[in-house]
Amino acid sequence: MNNEWFECKVRYDKTMETGLLKKVTETYVVEALSFTEAERRFIEEMRPLISGEFIVTDIKRAKLTELFESIDAAADRWFKAKVAYITLDEVSGAEKRTNQTMLVQATDFRAAVKELDKGMEGTLGDWVIVSITETNIMDVFHYVKKEE
């Protein structure tokens, strides 16, 4: 059974530090088996976090191959890292790059590079970081199997 990652967006009225209400849209990542389950699980996760009404505005498949979470409690940002695996074509001798997208939790850009390096330790074959960009992802909700 393969779980997939889904990027889900929610829109709601958020109380700002000044006390004013502001409409915000936030992005989260949910691990689920299907779009339907992703929406159900996302709503379950959001109910206790948001007081008042909210609407799920978008759900799309996130093309992530790996997710590296930090043990640092201060790591509150998520970075998308594009990594290229490098292989050599034995016939032509040409270098071939296969890009993969990964999500890395870190405090800042330098910490994201360190977390990615740590997560990729022991990887067989050569790889290079193509890019790392900060995302607007607020949190990640992992798949949890319910007890029957």
Short mmCIF file of C-alpha atoms in Angstrom, two decimals:
data_model
loop_
_atom_site.label_atom_id
_atom_site.label_comp_id
_atom_site.label_asym_id
_atom_site.label_seq_id
_atom_site.Cartn_x
_atom_site.Cartn_y
_atom_site.Cartn_z
CA MET A 1 0.00 0.00 0.00
CA ASN A 2 1.64 3.23 -1.19
CA ASN A 3 0.73 6.46 0.48
CA GLU A 4 1.08 9.68 -1.46
CA TRP A 5 1.65 13.27 -0.45
CA PHE A 6 -1.03 15.87 -1.13
CA GLU A 7 -0.69 19.65 -0.88
CA CYS A 8 -3.84 21.06 0.71
CA LYS A 9 -4.84 24.72 1.07
CA VAL A 10 -7.26 26.13 3.61
CA ARG A 11 -8.80 29.61 3.76
CA TYR A 12 -10.10 31.12 6.98
CA ASP A 13 -10.31 34.28 9.11
CA LYS A 14 -7.20 34.49 11.28
CA THR A 15 -6.97 36.74 14.31
CA MET A 16 -3.80 38.78 13.92
CA GLU A 17 -1.58 40.01 16.78
CA THR A 18 -3.32 43.39 16.54
CA GLY A 19 -6.69 41.71 17.17
CA LEU A 20 -7.94 42.29 13.62
CA LEU A 21 -9.38 39.47 11.53
CA LYS A 22 -7.62 38.78 8.24
CA LYS A 23 -8.54 36.23 5.55
CA VAL A 24 -5.53 33.94 5.06
CA THR A 25 -4.78 30.92 2.92
CA GLU A 26 -2.35 28.38 4.36
CA THR A 27 -0.74 25.35 2.75
CA TYR A 28 -0.23 21.98 4.43
CA VAL A 29 1.00 18.58 3.23
CA VAL A 30 -1.03 15.46 4.01
CA GLU A 31 -0.02 11.84 3.53
CA ALA A 32 -2.97 9.79 2.28
CA LEU A 33 -4.05 7.05 -0.11
CA SER A 34 -6.37 9.17 -2.29
CA PHE A 35 -7.70 12.69 -2.83
CA THR A 36 -10.86 11.83 -0.88
CA GLU A 37 -8.92 10.54 2.10
CA ALA A 38 -6.54 13.51 1.95
CA GLU A 39 -9.47 15.92 2.17
CA ARG A 40 -11.11 14.00 5.03
CA ARG A 41 -7.88 13.73 7.01
CA PHE A 42 -6.99 17.37 6.33
CA ILE A 43 -10.35 18.58 7.66
CA GLU A 44 -9.92 16.36 10.75
CA GLU A 45 -6.46 17.87 11.39
CA MET A 46 -7.62 21.47 10.85
CA ARG A 47 -10.77 21.42 13.02
CA PRO A 48 -8.93 21.74 16.36
CA LEU A 49 -6.50 24.33 14.94
CA ILE A 50 -9.00 26.82 13.53
CA SER A 51 -11.81 28.45 15.46
CA GLY A 52 -14.69 29.36 13.21
CA GLU A 53 -15.40 28.39 9.65
CA PHE A 54 -12.83 27.38 7.07
CA ILE A 55 -12.86 26.10 3.52
CA VAL A 56 -10.50 23.71 1.76
CA THR A 57 -9.66 25.64 -1.42
CA ASP A 58 -7.26 23.27 -3.18
CA ILE A 59 -5.89 19.74 -3.04
CA LYS A 60 -3.22 18.58 -5.44
CA ARG A 61 -0.77 15.72 -5.60
CA ALA A 62 2.65 16.75 -4.29
CA LYS A 63 5.39 15.08 -6.30
CA LEU A 64 7.69 14.34 -3.37
CA THR A 65 10.07 11.39 -3.25
CA GLU A 66 11.46 12.00 0.25
CA LEU A 67 10.61 13.99 3.34
CA PHE A 68 13.33 14.91 5.82
CA GLU A 69 12.08 16.16 9.17
CA SER A 70 14.28 17.91 11.68
CA ILE A 71 14.54 16.96 15.35
CA ASP A 72 15.21 20.64 16.14
CA ALA A 73 12.11 22.10 17.80
CA ALA A 74 12.91 25.52 16.30
CA ALA A 75 12.77 24.13 12.74
CA ASP A 76 9.49 25.67 11.63
CA ARG A 77 10.09 26.15 7.91
CA TRP A 78 9.79 23.74 5.00
CA PHE A 79 12.10 23.83 1.99
CA LYS A 80 11.66 22.11 -1.39
CA ALA A 81 14.91 20.62 -2.55
CA LYS A 82 15.50 19.46 -6.09
CA VAL A 83 18.19 16.80 -6.16
CA ALA A 84 19.69 15.28 -9.31
CA TYR A 85 20.92 11.69 -9.20
CA ILE A 86 23.84 11.29 -11.61
CA THR A 87 24.32 8.12 -13.61
CA LEU A 88 26.59 7.30 -16.48
CA ASP A 89 25.22 5.74 -19.67
CA GLU A 90 27.50 2.75 -20.26
CA VAL A 91 26.97 2.75 -24.03
CA SER A 92 27.44 6.42 -24.88
CA GLY A 93 29.40 7.44 -21.78
CA ALA A 94 27.08 10.42 -21.34
CA GLU A 95 26.10 11.69 -17.92
CA LYS A 96 22.39 11.38 -17.15
CA ARG A 97 20.63 13.35 -14.41
CA THR A 98 17.36 12.29 -12.85
CA ASN A 99 15.68 15.02 -10.80
CA GLN A 100 13.74 14.27 -7.61
CA THR A 101 11.88 16.70 -5.34
CA MET A 102 12.24 16.40 -1.57
CA LEU A 103 10.79 18.32 1.36
CA VAL A 104 13.18 19.39 4.12
CA GLN A 105 12.25 20.86 7.52
CA ALA A 106 14.76 23.38 8.90
CA THR A 107 15.20 26.73 10.62
CA ASP A 108 16.85 28.45 7.64
CA PHE A 109 18.52 27.82 4.28
CA ARG A 110 21.88 26.66 5.72
CA ALA A 111 20.15 24.26 8.09
CA ALA A 112 18.07 22.92 5.16
CA VAL A 113 21.27 22.07 3.26
CA LYS A 114 22.66 20.32 6.36
CA GLU A 115 19.41 18.37 6.93
CA LEU A 116 19.36 17.33 3.27
CA ASP A 117 23.00 16.20 3.43
CA LYS A 118 22.25 14.25 6.62
CA GLY A 119 19.17 12.63 5.06
CA MET A 120 21.05 11.66 1.91
CA GLU A 121 23.96 10.04 3.83
CA GLY A 122 24.55 6.51 2.66
CA THR A 123 22.86 7.08 -0.69
CA LEU A 124 24.35 4.82 -3.31
CA GLY A 125 25.46 6.77 -6.35
CA ASP A 126 26.28 10.38 -6.97
CA TRP A 127 23.85 13.23 -6.49
CA VAL A 128 23.90 17.03 -6.48
CA ILE A 129 21.60 19.71 -5.11
CA VAL A 130 20.01 21.52 -8.04
CA SER A 131 17.96 23.98 -5.95
CA ILE A 132 16.53 24.62 -2.51
CA THR A 133 13.64 27.05 -2.04
CA GLU A 134 11.63 28.00 1.00
CA THR A 135 7.94 27.09 0.75
CA ASN A 136 4.82 28.47 2.41
CA ILE A 137 3.97 25.03 3.84
CA MET A 138 2.84 25.37 7.45
CA ASP A 139 3.00 21.71 8.56
CA VAL A 140 2.99 18.09 7.44
CA PHE A 141 0.39 15.54 8.56
CA HIS A 142 1.57 11.92 8.33
CA TYR A 143 -0.68 8.96 7.61
CA VAL A 144 -1.87 7.34 10.82
CA LYS A 145 -3.55 3.94 10.58
CA LYS A 146 -6.69 3.87 12.69
CA GLU A 147 -7.13 1.02 15.14
CA GLU A 148 -10.04 -1.24 14.20
#
